[in-house]
Coordinates of N, CA and C in Angstrom, one line a residue:
X14 N -24.0 -143.7 100.0 CA -25.1 -142.7 99.9 C -25.2 -142.4 98.4
X15 N -24.1 -142.1 97.7 CA -24.2 -141.7 96.3 C -24.8 -142.9 95.5
X16 N -24.4 -144.1 95.8 CA -24.9 -145.3 95.1 C -26.4 -145.4 95.3
X17 N -26.9 -145.1 96.5 CA -28.4 -145.2 96.7 C -29.1 -144.1 95.8
X18 N -28.6 -142.9 95.8 CA -29.2 -141.9 94.9 C -29.2 -142.3 93.5
X19 N -28.1 -142.9 93.0 CA -28.0 -143.3 91.6 C -29.0 -144.4 91.4
X20 N -29.1 -145.4 92.3 CA -30.0 -146.5 92.2 C -31.5 -146.0 92.2
X21 N -31.8 -145.0 93.0 CA -33.1 -144.4 93.1 C -33.4 -143.7 91.7
X22 N -32.5 -143.0 91.1 CA -32.7 -142.4 89.8 C -33.0 -143.4 88.7
X23 N -32.2 -144.5 88.7 CA -32.4 -145.5 87.8 C -33.7 -146.2 87.9
X24 N -34.1 -146.4 89.2 CA -35.4 -147.1 89.5 C -36.5 -146.2 89.0
X25 N -36.4 -144.9 89.3 CA -37.5 -143.9 88.9 C -37.6 -143.9 87.3
X26 N -36.5 -143.9 86.6 CA -36.5 -143.9 85.2 C -37.1 -145.2 84.6
X27 N -36.7 -146.3 85.3 CA -37.3 -147.6 84.8 C -38.8 -147.6 85.0
X28 N -39.3 -147.1 86.1 CA -40.7 -147.1 86.4 C -41.4 -146.2 85.3
X29 N -40.8 -145.1 85.0 CA -41.4 -144.2 84.0 C -41.4 -144.9 82.6
X30 N -40.3 -145.6 82.3 CA -40.3 -146.3 81.1 C -41.4 -147.4 81.0
X31 N -41.5 -148.1 82.1 CA -42.6 -149.2 82.1 C -43.9 -148.6 82.0
X32 N -44.2 -147.5 82.7 CA -45.5 -146.8 82.6 C -45.8 -146.3 81.2
X33 N -44.8 -145.8 80.5 CA -44.9 -145.3 79.1 C -45.2 -146.5 78.2
X34 N -44.5 -147.6 78.4 CA -44.7 -148.8 77.6 C -46.1 -149.3 77.8
X35 N -46.5 -149.3 79.0 CA -47.9 -149.8 79.3 C -48.9 -148.9 78.6
X36 N -48.7 -147.6 78.7 CA -49.7 -146.7 78.0 C -49.6 -146.9 76.5
X37 N -48.4 -147.0 76.0 CA -48.3 -147.3 74.5 C -49.0 -148.5 74.1
X38 N -48.8 -149.6 74.9 CA -49.5 -150.9 74.5 C -51.0 -150.7 74.6
X39 N -51.5 -150.0 75.7 CA -52.9 -149.8 75.8 C -53.5 -149.0 74.7
X40 N -52.8 -148.0 74.2 CA -53.3 -147.2 73.0 C -53.2 -148.1 71.8
X41 N -52.2 -148.9 71.6 CA -52.1 -149.7 70.4 C -53.2 -150.7 70.4
X42 N -53.6 -151.3 71.6 CA -54.7 -152.3 71.6 C -56.0 -151.7 71.3
X43 N -56.2 -150.4 71.4 CA -57.4 -149.7 71.0 C -57.7 -150.0 69.5
X44 N -56.7 -150.0 68.7 CA -56.8 -150.3 67.3 C -57.9 -149.5 66.7
X45 N -58.0 -148.2 67.0 CA -59.1 -147.4 66.7 C -59.5 -147.3 65.2
X46 N -58.5 -147.0 64.4 CA -58.8 -146.8 63.0 C -59.3 -148.1 62.4
X47 N -58.7 -149.2 62.7 CA -59.2 -150.5 62.1 C -60.6 -150.8 62.7
X48 N -60.9 -150.6 63.9 CA -62.2 -150.8 64.5 C -63.2 -149.9 63.9
X49 N -62.9 -148.6 63.7 CA -63.8 -147.7 63.1 C -64.1 -148.1 61.6
X50 N -63.1 -148.5 60.9 CA -63.3 -148.9 59.5 C -64.2 -150.1 59.4
X51 N -63.9 -151.1 60.3 CA -64.8 -152.3 60.4 C -66.2 -151.9 60.7
X52 N -66.4 -151.1 61.7 CA -67.8 -150.6 62.0 C -68.5 -150.0 60.8
X53 N -67.7 -149.1 60.1 CA -68.2 -148.5 59.0 C -68.7 -149.5 57.9
X54 N -67.8 -150.5 57.6 CA -68.1 -151.4 56.6 C -69.2 -152.4 57.0
X55 N -69.3 -152.8 58.2 CA -70.3 -153.8 58.6 C -71.6 -153.2 59.1
X56 N -71.5 -152.0 59.6 CA -72.8 -151.4 60.2 C -73.3 -150.2 59.3
X57 N -72.4 -149.3 59.0 CA -72.8 -148.1 58.4 C -73.1 -148.3 56.9
X58 N -72.3 -149.0 56.2 CA -72.6 -149.2 54.7 C -74.0 -149.8 54.4
X59 N -74.4 -150.8 55.2 CA -75.8 -151.3 54.9 C -76.8 -150.2 55.2
X60 N -76.6 -149.4 56.2 CA -77.5 -148.3 56.5 C -77.5 -147.3 55.4
X61 N -76.4 -147.0 54.8 CA -76.4 -146.1 53.7 C -77.2 -146.6 52.5
X62 N -77.1 -147.9 52.3 CA -77.9 -148.6 51.3 C -79.4 -148.5 51.6
X63 N -79.8 -148.5 52.9 CA -81.2 -148.4 53.3 C -81.6 -147.0 53.0
X64 N -80.8 -146.0 53.2 CA -81.1 -144.6 53.0 C -81.4 -144.4 51.5
X65 N -80.6 -145.0 50.6 CA -80.8 -144.9 49.2 C -82.1 -145.5 48.8
X66 N -82.4 -146.6 49.4 CA -83.6 -147.3 49.0 C -84.9 -146.6 49.5
X67 N -84.8 -145.8 50.6 CA -85.9 -145.1 51.1 C -86.0 -143.7 50.5
X68 N -84.9 -143.1 50.1 CA -85.0 -141.8 49.5 C -85.4 -141.7 48.0
X69 N -85.1 -142.8 47.3 CA -85.5 -142.8 45.9 C -87.0 -142.6 45.7
X70 N -87.8 -143.3 46.4 CA -89.3 -143.1 46.3 C -89.7 -141.7 46.6
X71 N -89.1 -141.1 47.6 CA -89.4 -139.7 48.0 C -89.1 -138.8 46.8
X72 N -87.9 -138.9 46.2 CA -87.5 -138.1 45.1 C -88.5 -138.3 43.9
X73 N -88.8 -139.6 43.7 CA -89.7 -139.9 42.5 C -91.1 -139.3 42.7
X74 N -91.6 -139.3 43.9 CA -92.9 -138.7 44.2 C -92.8 -137.2 44.0
X75 N -91.7 -136.6 44.4 CA -91.6 -135.2 44.3 C -91.4 -134.7 42.9
X76 N -90.9 -135.6 42.0 CA -90.6 -135.1 40.7 C -91.7 -135.5 39.7
X77 N -92.8 -136.0 40.2 CA -93.9 -136.3 39.3 C -94.4 -135.0 38.5
X78 N -94.9 -135.2 37.3 CA -95.3 -134.0 36.6 C -96.4 -133.2 37.3
X79 N -97.3 -133.9 38.0 CA -98.4 -133.2 38.7 C -98.0 -132.7 40.1
X80 N -96.7 -132.8 40.5 CA -96.3 -132.3 41.8 C -96.5 -130.8 41.9
X81 N -97.0 -130.4 43.1 CA -97.3 -129.0 43.4 C -96.0 -128.2 43.5
X82 N -96.1 -126.9 43.4 CA -94.9 -126.1 43.6 C -94.4 -126.2 45.0
X83 N -95.3 -126.4 46.0 CA -94.8 -126.7 47.4 C -94.0 -128.0 47.5
X84 N -94.5 -129.0 46.8 CA -93.7 -130.3 46.8 C -92.4 -130.1 46.1
X85 N -92.4 -129.4 45.0 CA -91.1 -129.2 44.3 C -90.1 -128.4 45.2
X86 N -90.6 -127.4 45.9 CA -89.7 -126.7 46.9 C -89.2 -127.6 48.0
X87 N -90.1 -128.4 48.5 CA -89.7 -129.4 49.5 C -88.7 -130.4 49.0
X88 N -88.9 -130.8 47.8 CA -88.0 -131.8 47.2 C -86.6 -131.2 47.0
X89 N -86.6 -129.9 46.6 CA -85.3 -129.2 46.5 C -84.6 -129.1 47.8
X90 N -85.4 -128.8 48.9 CA -84.8 -128.8 50.2 C -84.3 -130.2 50.6
X91 N -85.0 -131.2 50.2 CA -84.6 -132.6 50.5 C -83.3 -132.9 49.8
X92 N -83.2 -132.5 48.6 CA -81.9 -132.7 47.8 C -80.8 -132.0 48.5
X93 N -81.0 -130.8 49.1 CA -80.0 -130.1 49.8 C -79.6 -130.9 51.1
X94 N -80.6 -131.5 51.7 CA -80.3 -132.4 52.9 C -79.4 -133.6 52.4
X95 N -79.7 -134.1 51.3 CA -78.9 -135.3 50.8 C -77.5 -134.8 50.5
X96 N -77.3 -133.6 50.0 CA -76.0 -133.1 49.7 C -75.2 -133.0 51.0
X97 N -75.9 -132.5 52.1 CA -75.2 -132.5 53.4 C -74.9 -133.9 53.9
X98 N -75.7 -134.8 53.6 CA -75.5 -136.2 53.9 C -74.2 -136.7 53.2
X99 N -74.1 -136.4 52.0 CA -72.9 -136.8 51.2 C -71.6 -136.2 51.8
X100 N -71.7 -134.9 52.1 CA -70.6 -134.3 52.8 C -70.2 -135.0 54.1
X101 N -71.2 -135.4 54.8 CA -71.0 -136.1 56.1 C -70.2 -137.4 55.8
X102 N -70.7 -138.2 54.9 CA -70.1 -139.5 54.6 C -68.6 -139.3 54.2
X103 N -68.4 -138.3 53.4 CA -67.0 -138.0 52.9 C -66.1 -137.6 54.1
X104 N -66.6 -136.7 55.0 CA -65.8 -136.3 56.2 C -65.6 -137.4 57.1
X105 N -66.6 -138.2 57.3 CA -66.4 -139.4 58.3 C -65.4 -140.4 57.7
X106 N -65.4 -140.6 56.5 CA -64.4 -141.6 55.9 C -63.0 -141.1 55.9
X107 N -62.8 -139.8 56.0 CA -61.5 -139.2 56.1 C -60.9 -139.5 57.4
X108 N -61.7 -139.8 58.4 CA -61.1 -140.2 59.7 C -60.2 -141.4 59.6
X109 N -60.6 -142.3 58.7 CA -59.8 -143.6 58.7 C -58.4 -143.4 58.3
X110 N -58.1 -142.4 57.5 CA -56.7 -142.2 57.0 C -56.0 -141.0 57.7
X111 N -56.6 -140.5 58.8 CA -55.9 -139.4 59.5 C -54.6 -139.9 60.1
X112 N -53.6 -139.0 59.9 CA -52.2 -139.4 60.3 C -51.8 -138.8 61.6
X113 N -52.5 -137.8 62.1 CA -52.1 -137.2 63.4 C -53.3 -137.1 64.3
X114 N -53.0 -137.0 65.6 CA -54.1 -136.9 66.5 C -54.9 -135.5 66.3
X115 N -54.1 -134.5 65.8 CA -54.8 -133.3 65.5 C -55.8 -133.4 64.4
X116 N -55.4 -134.2 63.3 CA -56.3 -134.5 62.2 C -57.5 -135.2 62.7
X117 N -57.3 -136.2 63.5 CA -58.4 -137.0 64.0 C -59.3 -136.1 64.8
X118 N -58.8 -135.3 65.7 CA -59.7 -134.4 66.5 C -60.5 -133.5 65.6
X119 N -59.8 -132.9 64.6 CA -60.4 -131.9 63.7 C -61.5 -132.6 62.8
X120 N -61.2 -133.8 62.3 CA -62.2 -134.5 61.5 C -63.3 -135.1 62.3
X121 N -63.0 -135.5 63.5 CA -64.0 -135.9 64.4 C -65.0 -134.8 64.7
X122 N -64.5 -133.7 65.0 CA -65.4 -132.5 65.3 C -66.2 -132.1 64.1
X123 N -65.5 -132.1 62.9 CA -66.2 -131.8 61.7 C -67.3 -132.8 61.4
X124 N -67.1 -134.1 61.7 CA -68.1 -135.1 61.5 C -69.3 -134.9 62.4
X125 N -69.0 -134.6 63.7 CA -70.1 -134.4 64.6 C -70.9 -133.1 64.3
X126 N -70.2 -132.1 63.8 CA -70.9 -130.9 63.4 C -71.8 -131.2 62.2
X127 N -71.2 -132.0 61.2 CA -72.0 -132.3 60.0 C -73.2 -133.1 60.3
X128 N -73.1 -134.0 61.3 CA -74.2 -134.8 61.7 C -75.4 -133.9 62.1
X129 N -75.0 -132.8 62.9 CA -76.1 -131.9 63.3 C -76.6 -131.2 62.1
X130 N -75.8 -130.8 61.2 CA -76.3 -130.1 60.0 C -77.3 -131.0 59.2
X131 N -77.0 -132.3 59.1 CA -77.9 -133.2 58.4 C -79.2 -133.3 59.1
X132 N -79.1 -133.4 60.5 CA -80.3 -133.5 61.3 C -81.2 -132.3 61.1
X133 N -80.6 -131.1 61.1 CA -81.4 -129.9 60.9 C -82.0 -129.8 59.5
X134 N -81.2 -130.2 58.5 CA -81.7 -130.1 57.1 C -82.9 -131.1 56.9
X135 N -82.7 -132.3 57.5 CA -83.8 -133.3 57.3 C -85.1 -132.8 58.1
X136 N -84.9 -132.3 59.3 CA -86.1 -131.8 60.0 C -86.8 -130.7 59.3
X137 N -86.0 -129.9 58.6 CA -86.6 -128.7 57.9 C -87.4 -129.2 56.7
X138 N -87.0 -130.2 56.0 CA -87.6 -130.7 54.8 C -88.6 -131.8 54.9
X139 N -88.6 -132.6 56.0 CA -89.5 -133.7 56.1 C -90.9 -133.3 56.3
X140 N -91.1 -132.2 57.0 CA -92.5 -131.8 57.2 C -93.2 -131.4 56.0
X141 N -92.6 -130.5 55.2 CA -93.3 -130.1 53.9 C -93.5 -131.2 53.0
X142 N -92.6 -132.2 52.9 CA -92.8 -133.3 52.0 C -94.0 -134.2 52.5
X143 N -94.0 -134.4 53.8 CA -95.1 -135.2 54.4 C -96.5 -134.4 54.1
X144 N -96.4 -133.1 54.3 CA -97.7 -132.3 54.1 C -98.1 -132.4 52.7
X145 N -97.2 -132.6 51.8 CA -97.5 -132.6 50.3 C -98.0 -134.0 50.0
X146 N -98.0 -134.9 50.9 CA -98.6 -136.3 50.7 C -97.7 -137.4 50.5
X147 N -96.4 -137.2 50.7 CA -95.4 -138.3 50.6 C -94.9 -138.6 52.0
X148 N -94.9 -139.9 52.3 CA -94.5 -140.3 53.6 C -93.0 -140.3 53.7
X149 N -92.5 -139.7 54.8 CA -91.0 -139.6 55.1 C -90.6 -140.5 56.3
X150 N -91.5 -141.2 56.8 CA -91.2 -142.0 58.1 C -90.1 -142.9 57.9
X151 N -90.1 -143.8 56.9 CA -89.1 -144.8 56.6 C -87.7 -144.1 56.3
X152 N -87.8 -143.0 55.6 CA -86.6 -142.3 55.2 C -85.9 -141.7 56.4
X153 N -86.7 -141.0 57.3 CA -86.2 -140.4 58.5 C -85.6 -141.5 59.4
X154 N -86.3 -142.6 59.5 CA -85.8 -143.7 60.4 C -84.5 -144.2 59.8
X155 N -84.3 -144.3 58.5 CA -83.1 -144.8 57.9 C -82.0 -143.8 58.2
X156 N -82.2 -142.5 58.0 CA -81.2 -141.5 58.3 C -80.8 -141.5 59.8
X157 N -81.8 -141.6 60.6 CA -81.5 -141.6 62.1 C -80.6 -142.8 62.5
X158 N -80.9 -144.0 62.0 CA -80.0 -145.1 62.3 C -78.6 -144.9 61.7
X159 N -78.5 -144.4 60.5 CA -77.2 -144.2 59.9 C -76.4 -143.1 60.7
X160 N -77.1 -142.0 61.1 CA -76.5 -141.0 61.8 C -75.9 -141.5 63.2
X161 N -76.7 -142.3 63.8 CA -76.2 -143.0 65.1 C -75.0 -143.8 64.8
X162 N -75.0 -144.6 63.7 CA -73.9 -145.4 63.4 C -72.6 -144.5 63.1
X163 N -72.8 -143.5 62.4 CA -71.6 -142.6 62.0 C -71.1 -142.0 63.3
X164 N -72.0 -141.6 64.2 CA -71.6 -141.1 65.5 C -70.7 -142.1 66.2
X165 N -71.1 -143.4 66.3 CA -70.3 -144.4 66.9 C -68.9 -144.6 66.2
X166 N -68.9 -144.6 64.9 CA -67.7 -144.7 64.1 C -66.7 -143.5 64.4
X167 N -67.3 -142.3 64.5 CA -66.4 -141.2 64.8 C -65.9 -141.2 66.2
X168 N -66.7 -141.7 67.1 CA -66.2 -141.9 68.5 C -65.1 -142.9 68.6
X169 N -65.2 -144.0 67.9 CA -64.1 -145.0 67.9 C -62.9 -144.4 67.3
X170 N -63.0 -143.8 66.1 CA -61.9 -143.2 65.4 C -61.2 -142.1 66.3
X171 N -62.0 -141.4 67.0 CA -61.4 -140.3 67.9 C -60.5 -140.8 69.0
X172 N -60.6 -142.0 69.3 CA -59.6 -142.6 70.3 C -58.2 -142.4 69.8
X173 N -58.0 -142.6 68.5 CA -56.7 -142.4 67.8 C -55.6 -143.3 68.5
X174 N -56.0 -144.4 69.0 CA -55.1 -145.3 69.7 C -53.8 -145.6 69.0
X175 N -53.9 -146.0 67.8 CA -52.7 -146.4 67.0 C -51.8 -145.2 66.8
X176 N -52.4 -144.1 66.5 CA -51.5 -142.9 66.3 C -50.9 -142.5 67.6
X177 N -51.6 -142.5 68.7 CA -51.0 -142.2 70.0 C -49.9 -143.1 70.4
X178 N -50.1 -144.4 70.1 CA -49.1 -145.4 70.5 C -47.8 -145.2 69.6
X179 N -48.0 -144.9 68.4 CA -46.9 -144.6 67.5 C -46.1 -143.4 68.0
X180 N -46.9 -142.3 68.3 CA -46.2 -141.1 68.8 C -45.4 -141.4 70.1
X181 N -46.0 -142.1 71.0 CA -45.3 -142.4 72.2 C -44.1 -143.2 72.0
X182 N -44.2 -144.2 71.1 CA -43.0 -145.1 70.9 C -41.9 -144.4 70.2
X183 N -42.2 -143.3 69.4 CA -41.2 -142.6 68.7 C -40.6 -141.5 69.7
X184 N -41.4 -141.1 70.7 CA -40.9 -140.0 71.5 C -40.4 -140.5 72.9
X185 N -41.4 -140.6 73.8 CA -41.1 -140.9 75.2 C -40.7 -142.4 75.4
X186 N -41.3 -143.3 74.6 CA -41.2 -144.7 74.9 C -39.8 -145.2 74.5

């Protein structure tokens, strides 16, 4: 009887060990940080370049000597939106080097919040710029595509698979 209980305990521990190892392997296979970095480099970086290409003409139009005071105010607001955009790109890239799941979750939330801040800032400034006679359609489309890409990158990074796998292998595994 005692042998059966001992065997049952060993069997239960072995099952738990196998389950933890399976979960560790599944998390490691996510390869989240590398996938997020690759998505950033192959998808987001070209979209950032498109933003630069479409925003420069908007800024040039707004800074013409004959620009109205309304256009100058709108351009200033647009520059503020660009600063929010730069903050977003900085926050998003910090996800790639996060060392703990807490850091990943904090930076992921900060990235998603900053995406909303950029959307609001762009919405607030695009109308006045367009009303002043400068088209913002291409610029807004470029920002929209890039914001969608950054959202995907943040979602991939938020998996934190490699970090979770490492934590499991150091602890329970």
